[in-house]
């Protein structure tokens, strides 16, 4: 059919060619029958007409018919005169004419029918091909998010083989809470947004919806640095998620599955351990709608006990039933899997899955001729000290087995010794996994009676540099040696050692056997083994003396890790102990982070203005400062919450809020005054600073020169090339850029030459020191001269005395633009004092 269609298409020629071709064919046949004296030439000529009609349609058939008609008149006329006919010949001419016409129309009709049939077949074939492509695309595309699905992943396995690849798993945080509290339409919207975000960042052909709220990304032939930069760009999204990733050569399908499992495990490590380095990719969670106080949970369990055969709260990590006391405290009771008479934790524990995913889970168990239907619901318990703990509510119904099924529960759970060992020990370091460490630590604490214990966490400072500088094998070697030494220490003390994830380890050691020297000895031995001029090894330890053995082991590790964080960047101090001050800091962080989003939505953050005056005392503008006005009337100063928001990766949200606050105010002032706003160093790595600021001044139609941008001296020292590029773009748009707090970071004068800015703002503390130190006065004079040579204005913060103003003027600074004075006040008071 394809060849015939091709032949037909070749004869779709222009009308002149049809005419010429038909004429040539017919005259060739006429010459043939004339010279060879064919007795009945009509048959041959009719065959020629049929051929022309078949080849050229009505056009060719019509020309052939006219030629044949002319030959018929010639052939049957008397003496070939064309005009004289006998009566008998006239009849022959008429019959021939009718036959010629009928034959021509019949052949042309059949020809046209054939062409239409071929075209219909062609259209149907193309339509079928398109529909098949659509069906194929639908079969490999997730219908909700628009990215590829697991069927596509199986098809794509072969294309990834033989490539070095990055494999990333992403899981949405608190997704069940979104569905339960805001509806499935909102949940679907977030899933679609996540799919679009991943496709835009990594390419749709590399992104897969792995199931539920889990997504998979496979990027072949990409460096770790480039991959991490792509992951960093995800942070600009408002979607709350956790990710884990792994690198490796995809030699076969089993290797790819192994890397997916490794990335999945690391993703859940991020969910469990928010203090690890990888948790910076995990967005801060919103308020959990499934959060209960202990008293509220007690009431809930009592209510559920009336509806279900069994209602209880469990810690699936330690595999313990949680007892909630009347005083609001918790204690860990017997094994939760004791109901099955099992000797170890369930392989497919629905509560462990619920705790890790944050999603409701269901399963059925068969034991002792009973069918147990279990619902596992993840919840957050708020403890008396303000901290929170993730647990699971199990609701169980029991039915008699009508089929007399055999009890094969023991065979399912016990398994072989080697399988049990692999399930409880880290495959790289051979120490306990996090789950096993939590579970066995609880056993050891319970079975030790009144014995006191210390929980210790260990972390290798800047471990990522080891992999970058020396390669992953060297990094793995360091982890193995570290684990070996810590395990040796724990066994000598009759304690436990586990790997919590990444380069973080945990130890449980009896208090009476603990000495700081034992940890310092481990650090000393590691430094001896790993000695390099390019990298200085430093291992930090956090120590928590367990004063409440009833709290979850994960909380104990969290407190030890909170102590460790206080010295994380300190190479001179290796050990830190948990104390009341750290506990206060934890509660403060939880208070700030937990209330931040609500405070933004309800506009509890208010802009205060500190007036800025020129040298002659006239008001030029103000610096925007933030205060948090709590509903109870408390006004929180910036030093209470700014640093916490910086560490939590939320400062860009507050900065964007303040920028818009300031631009709206500039619009009201109609160009009479300027406002300076702060730009955090972290803003440059969380959002597109230029796009946000440019959009704001365009939205409110404000002169960009009136929105002055203050960037701290220390911020400019973090990736200066990247930040300077953005600063140059901002200045090109007309924004005035000031270097804030100069003098606090002790930047060299040579560095000042590399910074592109319009003004230099002298810190108030540096100014105060000048009055008492001649050397500082000389330094300031040198800074002023350098600023003048670079065309930068000089602004002084916190001029409080006339003497200070005179001193600055006497320095002969032509570029001394002005100074900030007085205390910050609300916008209304500022307008009353300085504008009205």
PDB file of N, CA, C and O in Angstrom, residues 362-431:
ATOM      1  N   UNK A 362      -2.023   1.918  56.807  1.00  0.00           N
ATOM      2  CA  UNK A 362      -2.884   0.844  57.265  1.00  0.00           C
ATOM      3  C   UNK A 362      -2.276  -0.490  56.878  1.00  0.00           C
ATOM      4  O   UNK A 362      -1.591  -0.606  55.856  1.00  0.00           O
ATOM      5  N   UNK A 363      -2.524  -1.524  57.701  1.00  0.00           N
ATOM      6  CA  UNK A 363      -2.070  -2.869  57.369  1.00  0.00           C
ATOM      7  C   UNK A 363      -2.884  -3.869  58.175  1.00  0.00           C
ATOM      8  O   UNK A 363      -3.602  -3.510  59.111  1.00  0.00           O
ATOM      9  N   UNK A 364      -2.768  -5.141  57.813  1.00  0.00           N
ATOM     10  CA  UNK A 364      -3.438  -6.224  58.529  1.00  0.00           C
ATOM     11  C   UNK A 364      -2.395  -7.229  58.991  1.00  0.00           C
ATOM     12  O   UNK A 364      -1.421  -7.498  58.271  1.00  0.00           O
ATOM     13  N   UNK A 365      -2.572  -7.765  60.198  1.00  0.00           N
ATOM     14  CA  UNK A 365      -1.695  -8.790  60.750  1.00  0.00           C
ATOM     15  C   UNK A 365      -2.551  -9.980  61.174  1.00  0.00           C
ATOM     16  O   UNK A 365      -3.715  -9.831  61.578  1.00  0.00           O
ATOM     17  N   UNK A 366      -1.965 -11.179  61.084  1.00  0.00           N
ATOM     18  CA  UNK A 366      -2.677 -12.382  61.532  1.00  0.00           C
ATOM     19  C   UNK A 366      -1.882 -13.032  62.643  1.00  0.00           C
ATOM     20  O   UNK A 366      -0.679 -13.302  62.495  1.00  0.00           O
ATOM     21  N   UNK A 367      -2.532 -13.272  63.793  1.00  0.00           N
ATOM     22  CA  UNK A 367      -1.855 -13.901  64.920  1.00  0.00           C
ATOM     23  C   UNK A 367      -2.876 -14.642  65.772  1.00  0.00           C
ATOM     24  O   UNK A 367      -3.942 -14.094  66.106  1.00  0.00           O
ATOM     25  N   UNK A 368      -2.517 -15.878  66.104  1.00  0.00           N
ATOM     26  CA  UNK A 368      -3.333 -16.680  67.028  1.00  0.00           C
ATOM     27  C   UNK A 368      -4.801 -16.724  66.589  1.00  0.00           C
ATOM     28  O   UNK A 368      -5.724 -16.488  67.370  1.00  0.00           O
ATOM     29  N   UNK A 369      -4.989 -16.997  65.269  1.00  0.00           N
ATOM     30  CA  UNK A 369      -6.318 -17.127  64.676  1.00  0.00           C
ATOM     31  C   UNK A 369      -7.152 -15.852  64.823  1.00  0.00           C
ATOM     32  O   UNK A 369      -8.383 -15.894  64.902  1.00  0.00           O
ATOM     33  N   UNK A 370      -6.463 -14.725  64.875  1.00  0.00           N
ATOM     34  CA  UNK A 370      -7.136 -13.430  64.922  1.00  0.00           C
ATOM     35  C   UNK A 370      -6.585 -12.547  63.801  1.00  0.00           C
ATOM     36  O   UNK A 370      -5.395 -12.598  63.484  1.00  0.00           O
ATOM     37  N   UNK A 371      -7.453 -11.740  63.187  1.00  0.00           N
ATOM     38  CA  UNK A 371      -7.030 -10.751  62.192  1.00  0.00           C
ATOM     39  C   UNK A 371      -7.009  -9.379  62.862  1.00  0.00           C
ATOM     40  O   UNK A 371      -8.035  -8.927  63.399  1.00  0.00           O
ATOM     41  N   UNK A 372      -5.851  -8.730  62.829  1.00  0.00           N
ATOM     42  CA  UNK A 372      -5.676  -7.410  63.439  1.00  0.00           C
ATOM     43  C   UNK A 372      -5.581  -6.377  62.315  1.00  0.00           C
ATOM     44  O   UNK A 372      -4.714  -6.473  61.448  1.00  0.00           O
ATOM     45  N   UNK A 373      -6.475  -5.402  62.347  1.00  0.00           N
ATOM     46  CA  UNK A 373      -6.473  -4.326  61.356  1.00  0.00           C
ATOM     47  C   UNK A 373      -5.956  -3.057  62.039  1.00  0.00           C
ATOM     48  O   UNK A 373      -6.589  -2.528  62.953  1.00  0.00           O
ATOM     49  N   UNK A 374      -4.805  -2.588  61.579  1.00  0.00           N
ATOM     50  CA  UNK A 374      -4.072  -1.534  62.283  1.00  0.00           C
ATOM     51  C   UNK A 374      -4.062  -0.249  61.458  1.00  0.00           C
ATOM     52  O   UNK A 374      -3.723  -0.268  60.264  1.00  0.00           O
ATOM     53  N   UNK A 375      -4.423   0.858  62.084  1.00  0.00           N
ATOM     54  CA  UNK A 375      -4.266   2.188  61.497  1.00  0.00           C
ATOM     55  C   UNK A 375      -3.150   2.906  62.255  1.00  0.00           C
ATOM     56  O   UNK A 375      -3.168   2.962  63.479  1.00  0.00           O
ATOM     57  N   UNK A 376      -2.195   3.444  61.506  1.00  0.00           N
ATOM     58  CA  UNK A 376      -1.067   4.170  62.114  1.00  0.00           C
ATOM     59  C   UNK A 376      -1.153   5.634  61.701  1.00  0.00           C
ATOM     60  O   UNK A 376      -1.075   5.951  60.512  1.00  0.00           O
ATOM     61  N   UNK A 377      -1.309   6.512  62.688  1.00  0.00           N
ATOM     62  CA  UNK A 377      -1.488   7.942  62.423  1.00  0.00           C
ATOM     63  C   UNK A 377      -0.354   8.737  63.063  1.00  0.00           C
ATOM     64  O   UNK A 377      -0.223   8.745  64.294  1.00  0.00           O
ATOM     65  N   UNK A 378       0.500   9.409  62.268  1.00  0.00           N
ATOM     66  CA  UNK A 378       1.610  10.182  62.844  1.00  0.00           C
ATOM     67  C   UNK A 378       1.102  11.419  63.581  1.00  0.00           C
ATOM     68  O   UNK A 378       0.200  12.119  63.099  1.00  0.00           O
ATOM     69  N   UNK A 379       1.666  11.689  64.751  1.00  0.00           N
ATOM     70  CA  UNK A 379       1.289  12.856  65.544  1.00  0.00           C
ATOM     71  C   UNK A 379       2.554  13.473  66.132  1.00  0.00           C
ATOM     72  O   UNK A 379       3.618  12.857  66.146  1.00  0.00           O
ATOM     73  N   UNK A 380       2.418  14.692  66.613  1.00  0.00           N
ATOM     74  CA  UNK A 380       3.503  15.380  67.303  1.00  0.00           C
ATOM     75  C   UNK A 380       3.058  15.678  68.731  1.00  0.00           C
ATOM     76  O   UNK A 380       2.011  16.309  68.932  1.00  0.00           O
ATOM     77  N   UNK A 381       3.827  15.212  69.703  1.00  0.00           N
ATOM     78  CA  UNK A 381       3.524  15.459  71.110  1.00  0.00           C
ATOM     79  C   UNK A 381       4.341  16.649  71.596  1.00  0.00           C
ATOM     80  O   UNK A 381       5.548  16.719  71.372  1.00  0.00           O
ATOM     81  N   UNK A 382       3.676  17.592  72.224  1.00  0.00           N
ATOM     82  CA  UNK A 382       4.345  18.753  72.788  1.00  0.00           C
ATOM     83  C   UNK A 382       4.599  18.494  74.270  1.00  0.00           C
ATOM     84  O   UNK A 382       3.669  18.326  75.054  1.00  0.00           O
ATOM     85  N   UNK A 383       5.888  18.440  74.633  1.00  0.00           N
ATOM     86  CA  UNK A 383       6.271  18.094  75.994  1.00  0.00           C
ATOM     87  C   UNK A 383       6.226  19.314  76.902  1.00  0.00           C
ATOM     88  O   UNK A 383       6.099  20.460  76.436  1.00  0.00           O
ATOM     89  N   UNK A 384       6.372  19.068  78.208  1.00  0.00           N
ATOM     90  CA  UNK A 384       6.262  20.150  79.199  1.00  0.00           C
ATOM     91  C   UNK A 384       7.327  21.221  79.003  1.00  0.00           C
ATOM     92  O   UNK A 384       7.100  22.396  79.303  1.00  0.00           O
ATOM     93  N   UNK A 385       8.525  20.815  78.540  1.00  0.00           N
ATOM     94  CA  UNK A 385       9.608  21.788  78.399  1.00  0.00           C
ATOM     95  C   UNK A 385       9.519  22.579  77.094  1.00  0.00           C
ATOM     96  O   UNK A 385      10.413  23.356  76.762  1.00  0.00           O
ATOM     97  N   UNK A 386       8.434  22.359  76.332  1.00  0.00           N
ATOM     98  CA  UNK A 386       8.245  23.100  75.083  1.00  0.00           C
ATOM     99  C   UNK A 386       8.770  22.373  73.864  1.00  0.00           C
ATOM    100  O   UNK A 386       8.474  22.764  72.739  1.00  0.00           O
ATOM    101  N   UNK A 387       9.560  21.323  74.069  1.00  0.00           N
ATOM    102  CA  UNK A 387      10.077  20.573  72.930  1.00  0.00           C
ATOM    103  C   UNK A 387       8.989  19.659  72.372  1.00  0.00           C
ATOM    104  O   UNK A 387       7.943  19.436  72.997  1.00  0.00           O
ATOM    105  N   UNK A 388       9.224  19.146  71.182  1.00  0.00           N
ATOM    106  CA  UNK A 388       8.240  18.288  70.527  1.00  0.00           C
ATOM    107  C   UNK A 388       8.846  16.923  70.234  1.00  0.00           C
ATOM    108  O   UNK A 388      10.070  16.766  70.164  1.00  0.00           O
ATOM    109  N   UNK A 389       7.979  15.950  70.040  1.00  0.00           N
ATOM    110  CA  UNK A 389       8.423  14.581  69.816  1.00  0.00           C
ATOM    111  C   UNK A 389       7.450  13.918  68.849  1.00  0.00           C
ATOM    112  O   UNK A 389       6.232  13.987  69.026  1.00  0.00           O
ATOM    113  N   UNK A 390       7.996  13.283  67.807  1.00  0.00           N
ATOM    114  CA  UNK A 390       7.170  12.614  66.806  1.00  0.00           C
ATOM    115  C   UNK A 390       6.834  11.197  67.268  1.00  0.00           C
ATOM    116  O   UNK A 390       7.736  10.422  67.609  1.00  0.00           O
ATOM    117  N   UNK A 391       5.562  10.870  67.287  1.00  0.00           N
ATOM    118  CA  UNK A 391       5.095   9.551  67.700  1.00  0.00           C
ATOM    119  C   UNK A 391       4.000   9.102  66.741  1.00  0.00           C
ATOM    120  O   UNK A 391       3.678   9.788  65.766  1.00  0.00           O
ATOM    121  N   UNK A 392       3.425   7.933  67.024  1.00  0.00           N
ATOM    122  CA  UNK A 392       2.370   7.386  66.168  1.00  0.00           C
ATOM    123  C   UNK A 392       1.242   6.863  67.052  1.00  0.00           C
ATOM    124  O   UNK A 392       1.492   6.162  68.041  1.00  0.00           O
ATOM    125  N   UNK A 393       0.016   7.213  66.700  1.00  0.00           N
ATOM    126  CA  UNK A 393      -1.160   6.644  67.355  1.00  0.00           C
ATOM    127  C   UNK A 393      -1.583   5.409  66.568  1.00  0.00           C
ATOM    128  O   UNK A 393      -1.837   5.482  65.361  1.00  0.00           O
ATOM    129  N   UNK A 394      -1.649   4.263  67.257  1.00  0.00           N
ATOM    130  CA  UNK A 394      -2.098   3.019  66.633  1.00  0.00           C
ATOM    131  C   UNK A 394      -3.525   2.713  67.093  1.00  0.00           C
ATOM    132  O   UNK A 394      -3.801   2.660  68.295  1.00  0.00           O
ATOM    133  N   UNK A 395      -4.410   2.539  66.126  1.00  0.00           N
ATOM    134  CA  UNK A 395      -5.796   2.167  66.384  1.00  0.00           C
ATOM    135  C   UNK A 395      -6.024   0.787  65.779  1.00  0.00           C
ATOM    136  O   UNK A 395      -5.854   0.600  64.564  1.00  0.00           O
ATOM    137  N   UNK A 396      -6.390  -0.206  66.624  1.00  0.00           N
ATOM    138  CA  UNK A 396      -6.424  -1.605  66.198  1.00  0.00           C
ATOM    139  C   UNK A 396      -7.819  -2.185  66.418  1.00  0.00           C
ATOM    140  O   UNK A 396      -8.398  -2.042  67.504  1.00  0.00           O
ATOM    141  N   UNK A 397      -8.333  -2.831  65.374  1.00  0.00           N
ATOM    142  CA  UNK A 397      -9.545  -3.632  65.485  1.00  0.00           C
ATOM    143  C   UNK A 397      -9.195  -5.103  65.295  1.00  0.00           C
ATOM    144  O   UNK A 397      -8.268  -5.444  64.536  1.00  0.00           O
ATOM    145  N   UNK A 398      -9.932  -6.008  65.972  1.00  0.00           N
ATOM    146  CA  UNK A 398      -9.626  -7.439  65.939  1.00  0.00           C
ATOM    147  C   UNK A 398     -10.859  -8.196  65.477  1.00  0.00           C
ATOM    148  O   UNK A 398     -11.984  -7.929  65.917  1.00  0.00           O
ATOM    149  N   UNK A 399     -10.643  -9.162  64.558  1.00  0.00           N
ATOM    150  CA  UNK A 399     -11.728 -10.021  64.099  1.00  0.00           C
ATOM    151  C   UNK A 399     -11.269 -11.469  64.142  1.00  0.00           C
ATOM    152  O   UNK A 399     -10.105 -11.772  63.917  1.00  0.00           O
ATOM    153  N   UNK A 400     -12.233 -12.368  64.434  1.00  0.00           N
ATOM    154  CA  UNK A 400     -11.948 -13.799  64.439  1.00  0.00           C
ATOM    155  C   UNK A 400     -11.707 -14.268  63.019  1.00  0.00           C
ATOM    156  O   UNK A 400     -12.425 -13.898  62.089  1.00  0.00           O
ATOM    157  N   UNK A 401     -10.661 -15.084  62.825  1.00  0.00           N
ATOM    158  CA  UNK A 401     -10.342 -15.599  61.496  1.00  0.00           C
ATOM    159  C   UNK A 401     -11.294 -16.738  61.143  1.00  0.00           C
ATOM    160  O   UNK A 401     -11.269 -17.793  61.775  1.00  0.00           O
ATOM    161  N   UNK A 402     -12.161 -16.485  60.159  1.00  0.00           N
ATOM    162  CA  UNK A 402     -13.145 -17.500  59.779  1.00  0.00           C
ATOM    163  C   UNK A 402     -12.570 -18.571  58.873  1.00  0.00           C
ATOM    164  O   UNK A 402     -13.207 -19.574  58.602  1.00  0.00           O
ATOM    165  N   UNK A 403     -11.352 -18.375  58.382  1.00  0.00           N
ATOM    166  CA  UNK A 403     -10.770 -19.323  57.428  1.00  0.00           C
ATOM    167  C   UNK A 403      -9.748 -20.241  58.081  1.00  0.00           C
ATOM    168  O   UNK A 403      -9.175 -21.099  57.432  1.00  0.00           O
ATOM    169  N   UNK A 404      -9.511 -20.023  59.378  1.00  0.00           N
ATOM    170  CA  UNK A 404      -8.573 -20.897  60.068  1.00  0.00           C
ATOM    171  C   UNK A 404      -7.174 -20.817  59.519  1.00  0.00           C
ATOM    172  O   UNK A 404      -6.474 -21.816  59.396  1.00  0.00           O
ATOM    173  N   UNK A 405      -6.739 -19.607  59.136  1.00  0.00           N
ATOM    174  CA  UNK A 405      -5.397 -19.446  58.568  1.00  0.00           C
ATOM    175  C   UNK A 405      -4.351 -19.778  59.594  1.00  0.00           C
ATOM    176  O   UNK A 405      -4.503 -19.558  60.779  1.00  0.00           O
ATOM    177  N   UNK A 406      -3.248 -20.283  59.154  1.00  0.00           N
ATOM    178  CA  UNK A 406      -2.159 -20.662  60.057  1.00  0.00           C
ATOM    179  C   UNK A 406      -1.386 -19.440  60.483  1.00  0.00           C
ATOM    180  O   UNK A 406      -1.345 -18.439  59.787  1.00  0.00           O
ATOM    181  N   UNK A 407      -0.775 -19.542  61.624  1.00  0.00           N
ATOM    182  CA  UNK A 407       0.011 -18.419  62.153  1.00  0.00           C
ATOM    183  C   UNK A 407       1.447 -18.542  61.669  1.00  0.00           C
ATOM    184  O   UNK A 407       2.195 -19.401  62.129  1.00  0.00           O
ATOM    185  N   UNK A 408       1.784 -17.693  60.691  1.00  0.00           N
ATOM    186  CA  UNK A 408       3.158 -17.727  60.186  1.00  0.00           C
ATOM    187  C   UNK A 408       3.882 -16.430  60.504  1.00  0.00           C
ATOM    188  O   UNK A 408       4.812 -16.036  59.828  1.00  0.00           O
ATOM    189  N   UNK A 409       3.425 -15.733  61.549  1.00  0.00           N
ATOM    190  CA  UNK A 409       4.025 -14.446  61.902  1.00  0.00           C
ATOM    191  C   UNK A 409       5.491 -14.594  62.291  1.00  0.00           C
ATOM    192  O   UNK A 409       6.344 -13.802  61.918  1.00  0.00           O
ATOM    193  N   UNK A 410       5.783 -15.630  63.087  1.00  0.00           N
ATOM    194  CA  UNK A 410       7.162 -15.799  63.547  1.00  0.00           C
ATOM    195  C   UNK A 410       8.105 -16.012  62.382  1.00  0.00           C
ATOM    196  O   UNK A 410       9.202 -15.457  62.341  1.00  0.00           O
ATOM    197  N   UNK A 411       7.652 -16.814  61.412  1.00  0.00           N
ATOM    198  CA  UNK A 411       8.516 -17.074  60.264  1.00  0.00           C
ATOM    199  C   UNK A 411       8.775 -15.809  59.475  1.00  0.00           C
ATOM    200  O   UNK A 411       9.845 -15.611  58.914  1.00  0.00           O
ATOM    201  N   UNK A 412       7.780 -14.902  59.442  1.00  0.00           N
ATOM    202  CA  UNK A 412       7.951 -13.653  58.693  1.00  0.00           C
ATOM    203  C   UNK A 412       8.969 -12.744  59.363  1.00  0.00           C
ATOM    204  O   UNK A 412       9.751 -12.083  58.705  1.00  0.00           O
ATOM    205  N   UNK A 413       8.955 -12.681  60.696  1.00  0.00           N
ATOM    206  CA  UNK A 413       9.729 -11.659  61.394  1.00  0.00           C
ATOM    207  C   UNK A 413      11.141 -12.076  61.784  1.00  0.00           C
ATOM    208  O   UNK A 413      12.049 -11.261  61.812  1.00  0.00           O
ATOM    209  N   UNK A 414      11.315 -13.356  62.162  1.00  0.00           N
ATOM    210  CA  UNK A 414      12.597 -13.709  62.773  1.00  0.00           C
ATOM    211  C   UNK A 414      13.710 -13.719  61.741  1.00  0.00           C
ATOM    212  O   UNK A 414      14.731 -13.047  61.908  1.00  0.00           O
ATOM    213  N   UNK A 415      13.539 -14.435  60.645  1.00  0.00           N
ATOM    214  CA  UNK A 415      14.557 -14.442  59.614  1.00  0.00           C
ATOM    215  C   UNK A 415      15.852 -15.072  60.077  1.00  0.00           C
ATOM    216  O   UNK A 415      15.944 -15.686  61.120  1.00  0.00           O
ATOM    217  N   UNK A 416      16.874 -14.877  59.291  1.00  0.00           N
ATOM    218  CA  UNK A 416      18.196 -15.428  59.633  1.00  0.00           C
ATOM    219  C   UNK A 416      18.981 -14.423  60.440  1.00  0.00           C
ATOM    220  O   UNK A 416      18.679 -13.229  60.462  1.00  0.00           O
ATOM    221  N   UNK A 417      20.030 -14.913  61.093  1.00  0.00           N
ATOM    222  CA  UNK A 417      20.866 -14.016  61.901  1.00  0.00           C
ATOM    223  C   UNK A 417      21.565 -12.981  61.029  1.00  0.00           C
ATOM    224  O   UNK A 417      21.691 -11.817  61.415  1.00  0.00           O
ATOM    225  N   UNK A 418      22.012 -13.400  59.876  1.00  0.00           N
ATOM    226  CA  UNK A 418      22.717 -12.446  59.010  1.00  0.00           C
ATOM    227  C   UNK A 418      21.793 -11.338  58.537  1.00  0.00           C
ATOM    228  O   UNK A 418      22.189 -10.166  58.475  1.00  0.00           O
ATOM    229  N   UNK A 419      20.547 -11.684  58.205  1.00  0.00           N
ATOM    230  CA  UNK A 419      19.595 -10.651  57.780  1.00  0.00           C
ATOM    231  C   UNK A 419      19.300  -9.695  58.924  1.00  0.00           C
ATOM    232  O   UNK A 419      19.203  -8.478  58.732  1.00  0.00           O
ATOM    233  N   UNK A 420      19.170 -10.231  60.128  1.00  0.00           N
ATOM    234  CA  UNK A 420      18.922  -9.392  61.295  1.00  0.00           C
ATOM    235  C   UNK A 420      20.101  -8.453  61.545  1.00  0.00           C
ATOM    236  O   UNK A 420      19.917  -7.269  61.860  1.00  0.00           O
ATOM    237  N   UNK A 421      21.308  -8.967  61.386  1.00  0.00           N
ATOM    238  CA  UNK A 421      22.493  -8.127  61.614  1.00  0.00           C
ATOM    239  C   UNK A 421      22.551  -6.999  60.589  1.00  0.00           C
ATOM    240  O   UNK A 421      22.809  -5.840  60.931  1.00  0.00           O
ATOM    241  N   UNK A 422      22.303  -7.324  59.321  1.00  0.00           N
ATOM    242  CA  UNK A 422      22.350  -6.302  58.274  1.00  0.00           C
ATOM    243  C   UNK A 422      21.294  -5.230  58.503  1.00  0.00           C
ATOM    244  O   UNK A 422      21.511  -4.062  58.200  1.00  0.00           O
ATOM    245  N   UNK A 423      20.153  -5.637  59.037  1.00  0.00           N
ATOM    246  CA  UNK A 423      19.073  -4.671  59.263  1.00  0.00           C
ATOM    247  C   UNK A 423      19.397  -3.700  60.385  1.00  0.00           C
ATOM    248  O   UNK A 423      18.843  -2.605  60.438  1.00  0.00           O
ATOM    249  N   UNK A 424      20.300  -4.076  61.303  1.00  0.00           N
ATOM    250  CA  UNK A 424      20.569  -3.276  62.487  1.00  0.00           C
ATOM    251  C   UNK A 424      21.938  -2.605  62.480  1.00  0.00           C
ATOM    252  O   UNK A 424      22.255  -1.853  63.402  1.00  0.00           O
ATOM    253  N   UNK A 425      22.754  -2.855  61.447  1.00  0.00           N
ATOM    254  CA  UNK A 425      24.106  -2.294  61.422  1.00  0.00           C
ATOM    255  C   UNK A 425      24.347  -1.540  60.124  1.00  0.00           C
ATOM    256  O   UNK A 425      23.919  -1.969  59.050  1.00  0.00           O
ATOM    257  N   UNK A 426      25.026  -0.420  60.250  1.00  0.00           N
ATOM    258  CA  UNK A 426      25.358   0.415  59.099  1.00  0.00           C
ATOM    259  C   UNK A 426      26.286  -0.353  58.160  1.00  0.00           C
ATOM    260  O   UNK A 426      27.294  -0.930  58.597  1.00  0.00           O
ATOM    261  N   UNK A 427      25.960  -0.363  56.867  1.00  0.00           N
ATOM    262  CA  UNK A 427      26.709  -1.177  55.908  1.00  0.00           C
ATOM    263  C   UNK A 427      28.137  -0.697  55.707  1.00  0.00           C
ATOM    264  O   UNK A 427      29.015  -1.487  55.360  1.00  0.00           O
ATOM    265  N   UNK A 428      28.408   0.588  55.937  1.00  0.00           N
ATOM    266  CA  UNK A 428      29.756   1.111  55.736  1.00  0.00           C
ATOM    267  C   UNK A 428      30.624   0.977  56.987  1.00  0.00           C
ATOM    268  O   UNK A 428      31.733   0.451  56.929  1.00  0.00           O
ATOM    269  N   UNK A 429      30.118   1.436  58.121  1.00  0.00           N
ATOM    270  CA  UNK A 429      30.945   1.544  59.327  1.00  0.00           C
ATOM    271  C   UNK A 429      30.803   0.355  60.273  1.00  0.00           C
ATOM    272  O   UNK A 429      31.595   0.203  61.205  1.00  0.00           O
ATOM    273  N   UNK A 430      29.770  -0.475  60.067  1.00  0.00           N
ATOM    274  CA  UNK A 430      29.555  -1.667  60.883  1.00  0.00           C
ATOM    275  C   UNK A 430      29.134  -1.344  62.313  1.00  0.00           C
ATOM    276  O   UNK A 430      29.160  -2.221  63.171  1.00  0.00           O
ATOM    277  N   UNK A 431      28.745  -0.103  62.608  1.00  0.00           N
ATOM    278  CA  UNK A 431      28.171   0.212  63.908  1.00  0.00           C
ATOM    279  C   UNK A 431      26.652   0.212  63.757  1.00  0.00           C
ATOM    280  O   UNK A 431      26.127   0.048  62.662  1.00  0.00           O
TER     281      UNK A 431
END
